[in-house]
C-alpha positions as a Python dict, from the first residue, in 0.01 Angstrom:
ca = {
    (1, 'M'): (0, 0, 0),
    (2, 'T'): (155, 327, -101),
    (3, 'R'): (-1, 596, 95),
    (4, 'T'): (16, 683, 467),
    (5, 'I'): (-306, 732, 634),
    (6, 'T'): (-370, 1089, 749),
    (7, 'V'): (-698, 1222, 854),
    (8, 'P'): (-697, 1590, 785),
    (9, 'H'): (-894, 1836, 998),
    (10, 'P'): (-1245, 1863, 870),
    (11, 'R'): (-1330, 2214, 699),
    (12, 'G'): (-1692, 2285, 597),
    (13, 'T'): (-1862, 2007, 409),
    (14, 'G'): (-1682, 1725, 247),
    (15, 'R'): (-1565, 1555, 557),
    (16, 'A'): (-1624, 1208, 382),
    (17, 'Q'): (-1423, 1314, 68),
    (18, 'Q'): (-1132, 1402, 296),
    (19, 'L'): (-1148, 1072, 462),
    (20, 'W'): (-1167, 877, 136),
    (21, 'C'): (-865, 1062, -4),
    (22, 'S'): (-667, 975, 309),
    (23, 'L'): (-689, 591, 236),
    (24, 'P'): (-428, 404, 32),
    (25, 'T'): (-506, 430, -355),
    (26, 'E'): (-460, 56, -381),
    (27, 'L'): (-794, -4, -212),
    (28, 'A'): (-975, 157, -493),
    (29, 'R'): (-866, -123, -728),
    (30, 'R'): (-949, -387, -478),
    (31, 'F'): (-1294, -249, -412),
    (32, 'R'): (-1385, -163, -769),
    (33, 'A'): (-1449, -533, -848),
    (34, 'H'): (-1693, -537, -540),
    (35, 'A'): (-1913, -237, -645),
    (36, 'D'): (-2194, -437, -791),
    (37, 'P'): (-2212, -683, -505),
    (38, 'I'): (-2191, -402, -242),
    (39, 'A'): (-2464, -212, -426),
    (40, 'R'): (-2677, -532, -411),
    (41, 'R'): (-2609, -583, -37),
    (42, 'I'): (-2711, -239, 39),
    (43, 'L'): (-3043, -250, -155),
    (44, 'E'): (-3131, -585, 31),
    (45, 'E'): (-3058, -448, 354),
    (46, 'I'): (-3277, -147, 291),
    (47, 'Q'): (-3563, -351, 175),
    (48, 'R'): (-3533, -581, 465),
    (49, 'A'): (-3496, -309, 739),
    (50, 'V'): (-3737, -54, 612),
    (51, 'P'): (-4095, -169, 567),
    (52, 'E'): (-4179, 115, 318),
    (53, 'Y'): (-3923, -18, 72),
    (54, 'A'): (-3989, -377, 125),
    (55, 'K'): (-4170, -402, -214),
    (56, 'P'): (-4057, -422, -581),
    (57, 'L'): (-3887, -104, -674),
    (58, 'E'): (-4058, -26, -994),
    (59, 'G'): (-4111, 289, -1217),
    (60, 'E'): (-3923, 609, -1187),
    (61, 'F'): (-3877, 582, -822),
    (62, 'G'): (-3726, 232, -839),
    (63, 'K'): (-3488, 332, -1102),
    (64, 'M'): (-3373, 638, -911),
    (65, 'I'): (-3325, 433, -580),
    (66, 'V'): (-3091, 185, -775),
    (67, 'L'): (-2912, 467, -961),
    (68, 'A'): (-2853, 654, -622),
    (69, 'I'): (-2706, 344, -446),
    (70, 'E'): (-2473, 245, -750),
    (71, 'Q'): (-2364, 613, -768),
    (72, 'A'): (-2290, 626, -403),
    (73, 'V'): (-2076, 312, -425),
    (74, 'L'): (-1879, 439, -724),
    (75, 'S'): (-1844, 790, -589),
    (76, 'C'): (-1678, 658, -276),
    (77, 'I'): (-1444, 418, -485),
    (78, 'D'): (-1342, 704, -710),
    (79, 'S'): (-1276, 921, -427),
    (80, 'I'): (-1022, 677, -282),
    (81, 'D'): (-845, 677, -623),
    (82, 'T'): (-887, 1052, -661),
    (83, 'V'): (-1053, 1007, -989),
    (84, 'P'): (-1259, 1302, -1109),
    (85, 'S'): (-1611, 1139, -1116),
    (86, 'T'): (-1963, 1245, -1006),
    (87, 'E'): (-1848, 1456, -696),
    (88, 'D'): (-2000, 1761, -832),
    (89, 'N'): (-2319, 1580, -954),
    (90, 'W'): (-2420, 1354, -656),
    (91, 'P'): (-2542, 1647, -436),
    (92, 'K'): (-2801, 1718, -702),
    (93, 'L'): (-2878, 1339, -749),
    (94, 'F'): (-2954, 1293, -379),
    (95, 'R'): (-3161, 1615, -360),
    (96, 'E'): (-3375, 1460, -638),
    (97, 'V'): (-3409, 1136, -446),
    (98, 'G'): (-3576, 1349, -151),
    (99, 'K'): (-3788, 1536, -403),
    (100, 'R'): (-3907, 1203, -571),
    (101, 'V'): (-3977, 1046, -224),
    (102, 'H'): (-4209, 1329, -135),
    (103, 'H'): (-4369, 1329, -486),
    (104, 'D'): (-4452, 963, -445),
    (105, 'G'): (-4601, 1013, -98),
    (106, 'G'): (-4299, 863, 97),
    (107, 'S'): (-4201, 919, 449),
    (108, 'L'): (-3890, 1138, 542),
    (109, 'N'): (-3840, 915, 837),
    (110, 'S'): (-3830, 617, 620),
    (111, 'L'): (-3597, 772, 380),
    (112, 'Q'): (-3353, 847, 651),
    (113, 'A'): (-3396, 495, 793),
    (114, 'A'): (-3295, 365, 443),
    (115, 'Y'): (-2977, 570, 448),
    (116, 'R'): (-2882, 434, 792),
    (117, 'A'): (-2951, 86, 688),
    (118, 'G'): (-2758, 130, 375),
    (119, 'G'): (-2454, 264, 564),
    (120, 'R'): (-2458, -30, 783),
    (121, 'A'): (-2478, -279, 507),
    (122, 'A'): (-2190, -114, 326),
    (123, 'W'): (-1970, -116, 638),
    (124, 'R'): (-2046, -490, 718),
    (125, 'Y'): (-1951, -570, 356),
    (126, 'V'): (-1616, -375, 388),
    (127, 'A'): (-1541, -509, 715),
    (128, 'E'): (-1571, -872, 608),
    (129, 'L'): (-1350, -788, 299),
    (130, 'G'): (-1095, -618, 512),
    (131, 'Q'): (-1068, -894, 745),
    (132, 'A'): (-1039, -1143, 468),
    (133, 'H'): (-758, -950, 311),
    (134, 'R'): (-591, -852, 644),
    (135, 'F'): (-628, -477, 603),
    (136, 'P'): (-463, -291, 873),
    (137, 'A'): (-689, -187, 1154),
    (138, 'A'): (-627, 177, 1107),
    (139, 'V'): (-744, 142, 745),
    (140, 'L'): (-1081, -6, 863),
    (141, 'C'): (-1133, 250, 1126),
    (142, 'V'): (-1101, 525, 874),
    (143, 'G'): (-1307, 353, 618),
    (144, 'A'): (-1593, 316, 880),
    (145, 'E'): (-1567, 683, 953),
    (146, 'A'): (-1576, 777, 583),
    (147, 'I'): (-1881, 550, 515),
    (148, 'F'): (-2093, 707, 781),
    (149, 'A'): (-1982, 1053, 708),
    (150, 'Y'): (-2075, 994, 349),
    (151, 'V'): (-2419, 866, 448),
    (152, 'E'): (-2473, 1159, 667),
    (153, 'E'): (-2390, 1410, 372),
    (154, 'I'): (-2592, 1253, 113),
    (155, 'S'): (-2883, 1196, 365),
    (156, 'S'): (-2877, 1569, 433),
    (157, 'Y'): (-2904, 1645, 55),
    (158, 'S'): (-3215, 1434, 31),
    (159, 'V'): (-3362, 1600, 329),
    (160, 'E'): (-3312, 1929, 160),
    (161, 'G'): (-3480, 1788, -156),
    (162, 'Y'): (-3767, 1650, 41),
    (163, 'T'): (-3818, 1974, 250),
    (164, 'L'): (-3819, 2196, -75),
    (165, 'A'): (-4064, 1966, -247),
    (166, 'Q'): (-4280, 1969, 58),
    (167, 'A'): (-4247, 2356, 64),
    (168, 'M'): (-4355, 2396, -289),
    (169, 'A'): (-4649, 2181, -242),
    (170, 'T'): (-4778, 2385, 37),
    (171, 'G'): (-4912, 2654, -195),
    (172, 'T'): (-4899, 3025, -123),
    (173, 'L'): (-4591, 3223, 1),
    (174, 'E'): (-4786, 3303, 310),
    (175, 'R'): (-4826, 2945, 395),
    (176, 'R'): (-4473, 2875, 323),
    (177, 'R'): (-4374, 3156, 567),
    (178, 'R'): (-4604, 3013, 838),
    (179, 'R'): (-4421, 2671, 796),
    (180, 'L'): (-4100, 2847, 813),
    (181, 'L'): (-4187, 3015, 1139),
    (182, 'E'): (-4299, 2682, 1279),
    (183, 'L'): (-3964, 2535, 1181),
    (184, 'L'): (-3775, 2816, 1348),
    (185, 'L'): (-3983, 2797, 1668),
    (186, 'A'): (-3970, 2408, 1691),
    (187, 'S'): (-3855, 2227, 1993),
    (188, 'P'): (-3621, 2039, 1945),
    (189, 'P'): (-3492, 2268, 1687),
    (190, 'S'): (-3505, 2185, 1298),
    (191, 'S'): (-3180, 2124, 1138),
    (192, 'P'): (-3013, 2425, 973),
    (193, 'A'): (-3034, 2263, 620),
    (194, 'T'): (-3411, 2220, 666),
    (195, 'I'): (-3461, 2576, 773),
    (196, 'A'): (-3239, 2716, 493),
    (197, 'T'): (-3439, 2513, 233),
    (198, 'M'): (-3771, 2635, 367),
    (199, 'A'): (-3637, 2990, 396),
    (200, 'E'): (-3544, 2975, 28),
    (201, 'A'): (-3886, 2845, -70),
    (202, 'A'): (-4049, 3124, 128),
    (203, 'K'): (-3825, 3379, -39),
    (204, 'W'): (-3711, 3488, 303),
    (205, 'A'): (-3346, 3603, 341),
    (206, 'M'): (-3195, 3452, 650),
    (207, 'P'): (-3094, 3733, 900),
    (208, 'K'): (-2820, 3769, 1151),
    (209, 'W'): (-3044, 3828, 1437),
    (210, 'V'): (-3424, 3766, 1517),
    (211, 'T'): (-3649, 3860, 1794),
    (212, 'V'): (-3983, 3699, 1876),
    (213, 'V'): (-4275, 3895, 2007),
    (214, 'A'): (-4552, 3711, 2194),
    (215, 'L'): (-4899, 3859, 2126),
    (216, 'D'): (-5214, 3852, 2328),
    (217, 'P'): (-5536, 4009, 2221),
    (218, 'R'): (-5675, 4236, 2482),
    (219, 'S'): (-6011, 4101, 2621),
    (220, 'D'): (-6199, 4437, 2580),
    (221, 'Q'): (-6135, 4423, 2198),
    (222, 'H'): (-6426, 4260, 2005),
    (223, 'L'): (-6223, 4260, 1683),
    (224, 'T'): (-5856, 4266, 1700),
    (225, 'P'): (-5696, 4398, 1371),
    (226, 'A'): (-5375, 4238, 1243),
    (227, 'P'): (-5063, 4415, 1356),
    (228, 'Q'): (-4896, 4647, 1097),
    (229, 'V'): (-4571, 4503, 1021),
    (230, 'A'): (-4304, 4495, 743),
    (231, 'D'): (-4340, 4227, 474),
    (232, 'D'): (-4054, 4011, 578),
    (233, 'V'): (-4185, 3979, 936),
    (234, 'L'): (-4322, 3612, 1008),
    (235, 'L'): (-4659, 3620, 1164),
    (236, 'D'): (-4889, 3375, 1338),
    (237, 'L'): (-5226, 3495, 1464),
    (238, 'E'): (-5423, 3175, 1421),
    (239, 'G'): (-5233, 2942, 1654),
    (240, 'T'): (-5281, 2906, 2036),
    (241, 'E'): (-4983, 3123, 2103),
    (242, 'P'): (-4997, 3414, 1852),
    (243, 'C'): (-4658, 3578, 1785),
    (244, 'L'): (-4434, 3747, 1535),
    (245, 'L'): (-4071, 3706, 1454),
    (246, 'T'): (-3891, 4001, 1311),
    (247, 'P'): (-3562, 3963, 1125),
    (248, 'N'): (-3473, 4315, 1170),
    (249, 'P'): (-3521, 4400, 1537),
    (250, 'D'): (-3350, 4739, 1511),
    (251, 'R'): (-3610, 4838, 1265),
    (252, 'D'): (-3929, 4687, 1391),
    (253, 'L'): (-3905, 4720, 1766),
    (254, 'R'): (-3897, 5100, 1742),
    (255, 'G'): (-4236, 5251, 1803),
    (256, 'L'): (-4393, 4887, 1806),
    (257, 'E'): (-4674, 5005, 2039),
    (258, 'G'): (-4822, 5217, 1750),
    (259, 'R'): (-4848, 4920, 1522),
    (260, 'L'): (-5030, 4673, 1767),
    (261, 'P'): (-5379, 4823, 1818),
    (262, 'G'): (-5571, 4581, 2028),
    (263, 'W'): (-5279, 4358, 2127),
    (264, 'R'): (-5066, 4313, 2437),
    (265, 'A'): (-4714, 4231, 2327),
    (266, 'A'): (-4407, 4085, 2504),
    (267, 'V'): (-4064, 4123, 2332),
    (268, 'G'): (-3827, 3830, 2374),
    (269, 'P'): (-3442, 3859, 2380),
    (270, 'R'): (-3259, 3915, 2043),
    (271, 'V'): (-3094, 3584, 1931),
    (272, 'R'): (-2937, 3416, 1637),
    (273, 'P'): (-3206, 3239, 1419),
    (274, 'A'): (-3108, 2900, 1548),
    (275, 'D'): (-3214, 3015, 1894),
    (276, 'A'): (-3552, 3170, 1783),
    (277, 'A'): (-3737, 2908, 2008),
    (278, 'T'): (-3558, 3046, 2311),
    (279, 'S'): (-3661, 3400, 2240),
    (280, 'A'): (-4009, 3291, 2204),
    (281, 'R'): (-4007, 3103, 2529),
    (282, 'W'): (-3893, 3413, 2730),
    (283, 'A'): (-4131, 3641, 2532),
    (284, 'R'): (-4426, 3410, 2640),
    (285, 'R'): (-4299, 3394, 2999),
    (286, 'T'): (-4284, 3770, 3001),
    (287, 'L'): (-4644, 3784, 2877),
    (288, 'D'): (-4742, 3554, 3153),
    (289, 'L'): (-4593, 3789, 3403),
    (290, 'V'): (-4810, 4067, 3253),
    (291, 'R'): (-5129, 3843, 3278),
    (292, 'R'): (-5057, 3774, 3647),
    (293, 'G'): (-5012, 4137, 3732),
    (294, 'L'): (-4651, 4087, 3835),
    (295, 'V'): (-4533, 4348, 3594),
    (296, 'G'): (-4690, 4653, 3434),
    (297, 'D'): (-4947, 4602, 3176),
    (298, 'G'): (-4825, 4826, 2883),
    (299, 'A'): (-4887, 4784, 2513),
    (300, 'V'): (-4532, 4636, 2483),
    (301, 'T'): (-4319, 4480, 2758),
    (302, 'H'): (-3963, 4382, 2698),
    (303, 'T'): (-3832, 4075, 2855),
    (304, 'A'): (-3492, 4257, 2893),
    (305, 'D'): (-3653, 4498, 3143),
    (306, 'H'): (-3768, 4207, 3375),
    (307, 'L'): (-3481, 3980, 3382),
    (308, 'A'): (-3433, 3993, 3765),
    (309, 'T'): (-3809, 3908, 3817),
    (310, 'H'): (-3778, 3606, 3574),
    (311, 'W'): (-3463, 3498, 3774),
    (312, 'L'): (-3638, 3532, 4109),
    (313, 'L'): (-3948, 3332, 3995),
    (314, 'L'): (-3776, 3071, 3767),
    (315, 'D'): (-3800, 2790, 4017),
    (316, 'R'): (-4066, 2765, 4292),
    (317, 'F'): (-3892, 2479, 4455),
    (318, 'L'): (-3565, 2660, 4493),
    (319, 'L'): (-3754, 2968, 4619),
    (320, 'D'): (-3925, 2763, 4899),
    (321, 'E'): (-3596, 2613, 4999),
    (322, 'L'): (-3422, 2953, 5019),
    (323, 'S'): (-3720, 3086, 5204),
    (324, 'A'): (-3711, 2808, 5474),
    (325, 'K'): (-3337, 2883, 5518),
    (326, 'T'): (-3324, 3262, 5507),
    (327, 'L'): (-3652, 3345, 5677),
    (328, 'A'): (-3637, 3086, 5945),
    (329, 'P'): (-3643, 3360, 6229),
    (330, 'F'): (-4013, 3431, 6127),
    (331, 'A'): (-4117, 3069, 6234),
    (332, 'G'): (-4340, 3103, 6547),
    (333, 'L'): (-4484, 3430, 6449),
    (334, 'T'): (-4847, 3486, 6339),
    (335, 'V'): (-4911, 3539, 5977),
    (336, 'K'): (-5009, 3902, 6045),
    (337, 'Q'): (-4665, 3958, 6233),
    (338, 'Q'): (-4478, 3775, 5952),
    (339, 'V'): (-4630, 4007, 5684),
    (340, 'R'): (-4584, 4329, 5882),
    (341, 'L'): (-4208, 4254, 5975),
    (342, 'A'): (-4146, 4101, 5616),
    (343, 'D'): (-4258, 4430, 5462),
    (344, 'T'): (-4054, 4627, 5725),
    (345, 'L'): (-3743, 4414, 5663),
    (346, 'L'): (-3760, 4445, 5279),
    (347, 'S'): (-3807, 4828, 5294),
    (348, 'W'): (-3518, 4845, 5528),
    (349, 'L'): (-3287, 4661, 5309),
    (350, 'E'): (-3410, 4850, 4992),
    (351, 'H'): (-3357, 5199, 5175),
    (352, 'N'): (-3033, 5113, 5344),
    (353, 'G'): (-3184, 5160, 5686),
    (354, 'N'): (-3301, 5518, 5630),
    (355, 'T'): (-3588, 5548, 5880),
    (356, 'P'): (-3774, 5835, 5734),
    (357, 'D'): (-3779, 5683, 5392),
    (358, 'I'): (-3899, 5350, 5528),
    (359, 'A'): (-4171, 5516, 5718),
    (360, 'Q'): (-4283, 5710, 5406),
    (361, 'A'): (-4269, 5388, 5193),
    (362, 'L'): (-4470, 5197, 5444),
    (363, 'G'): (-4710, 5482, 5543),
    (364, 'V'): (-4629, 5443, 5919),
    (365, 'H'): (-4468, 5665, 6189),
    (366, 'P'): (-4092, 5669, 6220),
    (367, 'Q'): (-4122, 5551, 6572),
    (368, 'T'): (-4304, 5250, 6440),
    (369, 'V'): (-4039, 5171, 6208),
    (370, 'R'): (-3761, 5193, 6492),
    (371, 'Y'): (-3969, 4945, 6698),
    (372, 'R'): (-4002, 4704, 6430),
    (373, 'V'): (-3641, 4719, 6321),
    (374, 'S'): (-3560, 4651, 6685),
    (375, 'Q'): (-3767, 4332, 6662),
    (376, 'L'): (-3605, 4232, 6343),
    (377, 'S'): (-3259, 4276, 6507),
    (378, 'D'): (-3360, 4051, 6787),
    (379, 'L'): (-3494, 3794, 6538),
    (380, 'F'): (-3214, 3793, 6279),
    (381, 'G'): (-2907, 3896, 6487),
    (382, 'D'): (-2583, 3901, 6287),
    (383, 'R'): (-2758, 3794, 5966),
    (384, 'L'): (-2854, 4150, 5911),
    (385, 'T'): (-2476, 4247, 5903),
    (386, 'D'): (-2347, 3981, 5670),
    (387, 'P'): (-2365, 4099, 5299),
    (388, 'A'): (-2421, 3749, 5143),
    (389, 'Q'): (-2718, 3677, 5402),
    (390, 'R'): (-2863, 4018, 5351),
    (391, 'L'): (-2882, 3964, 4971),
    (392, 'E'): (-3049, 3632, 5015),
    (393, 'I'): (-3304, 3779, 5249),
    (394, 'Q'): (-3364, 4061, 5013),
    (395, 'M'): (-3414, 3842, 4717),
    (396, 'T'): (-3643, 3595, 4903),
    (397, 'L'): (-3865, 3872, 5025),
    (398, 'R'): (-3879, 4038, 4701),
    (399, 'A'): (-3986, 3726, 4540),
    (400, 'H'): (-4271, 3679, 4786),
    (401, 'Q'): (-4376, 4031, 4737),
    (402, 'L'): (-4401, 3958, 4351),
    (403, 'L'): (-4601, 3651, 4409),
    (404, 'G'): (-4826, 3807, 4684),
    (405, 'T'): (-4756, 3538, 4913),
    (406, 'P'): (-4646, 3563, 5282),
    (407, 'P'): (-4308, 3440, 5395),
    (408, 'P'): (-4287, 3075, 5525),
    (409, 'G'): (-4388, 3002, 5885),
    (410, 'E'): (-4694, 2943, 6046),
    (411, 'Q'): (-4939, 3002, 5759),
}
């Protein structure tokens, strides 16, 4: 064997091509005689493992599947031998496979399962041949990686073709953009290739940043008009969670209040398109805070203005645990005493112990404040002088204030 095996660092696509080229060229001669048997083994395994393909492959669909398998095998062998072949054409071929499967009513899941089955069959054949000819273990390892990298690449092309055919069949541009929005907000996220294909079909330029705005029609509106937005804003007003996605947050978020008559809106964080579902999730959580009366009910509420509130209320279990720890001195008091002293303690922390400011905030006499602070000093002792414990106490009290619940104790 005349070539040392070196596996170059992958760059972009074509990882399989790099791996094939790293194998000894002598392997191409040995495998070329096995091209037809390998192709037959692959086809047999696909038909055995995938019920949708366990039928005679007839017509244009059958011809395309057989051609695709034969072409895949030859392309891999040619790549080992560095022979200029169909490398530039097979992406198109496998996109056409995906389109044909959709056209014939086939399942995308079954198509992907067929690729996986074919990859397994090819590897078993190569492993048997390699053992019979005593190929070095390093050669077999690289060969295995190359096979499965190639299967992943051609499978992704077919997914693109299937998605594009699906998009073209959905009809109007509006419906395609609705589907694109669904893909962007899907959880778990859709693949970048699928989103890019749908974006192309929807004539929607993929932006650098996006922002999702959760929408809620105000209950006092009998007929809520559609928001006034730019043509490239993706919009869903018919689902259970109405929202819009802007590809240009800097443009569309300025003056948004005036373009949402009859709607209550919550703006999620600005994110990369791949993280659009995250922006939507936090926008909806912010809208929930508005509905619960935990933040102001303006026409537009920005998640960024209420990050601390989200953080404080993120996990009720942790809040209860922290409350039990930091507010333990309140145990044994009546609920009325707890509420009164909790309000005083939070105000004392927020106003840095300034008695006149505390009295004004609570609407009580300064002497009353002094008396309550004395009680708090007896209850909490050195905890009120420790910065870390003071912070925990303030966070806990603020969370209970937001929720409208008394601190833990004899409730």
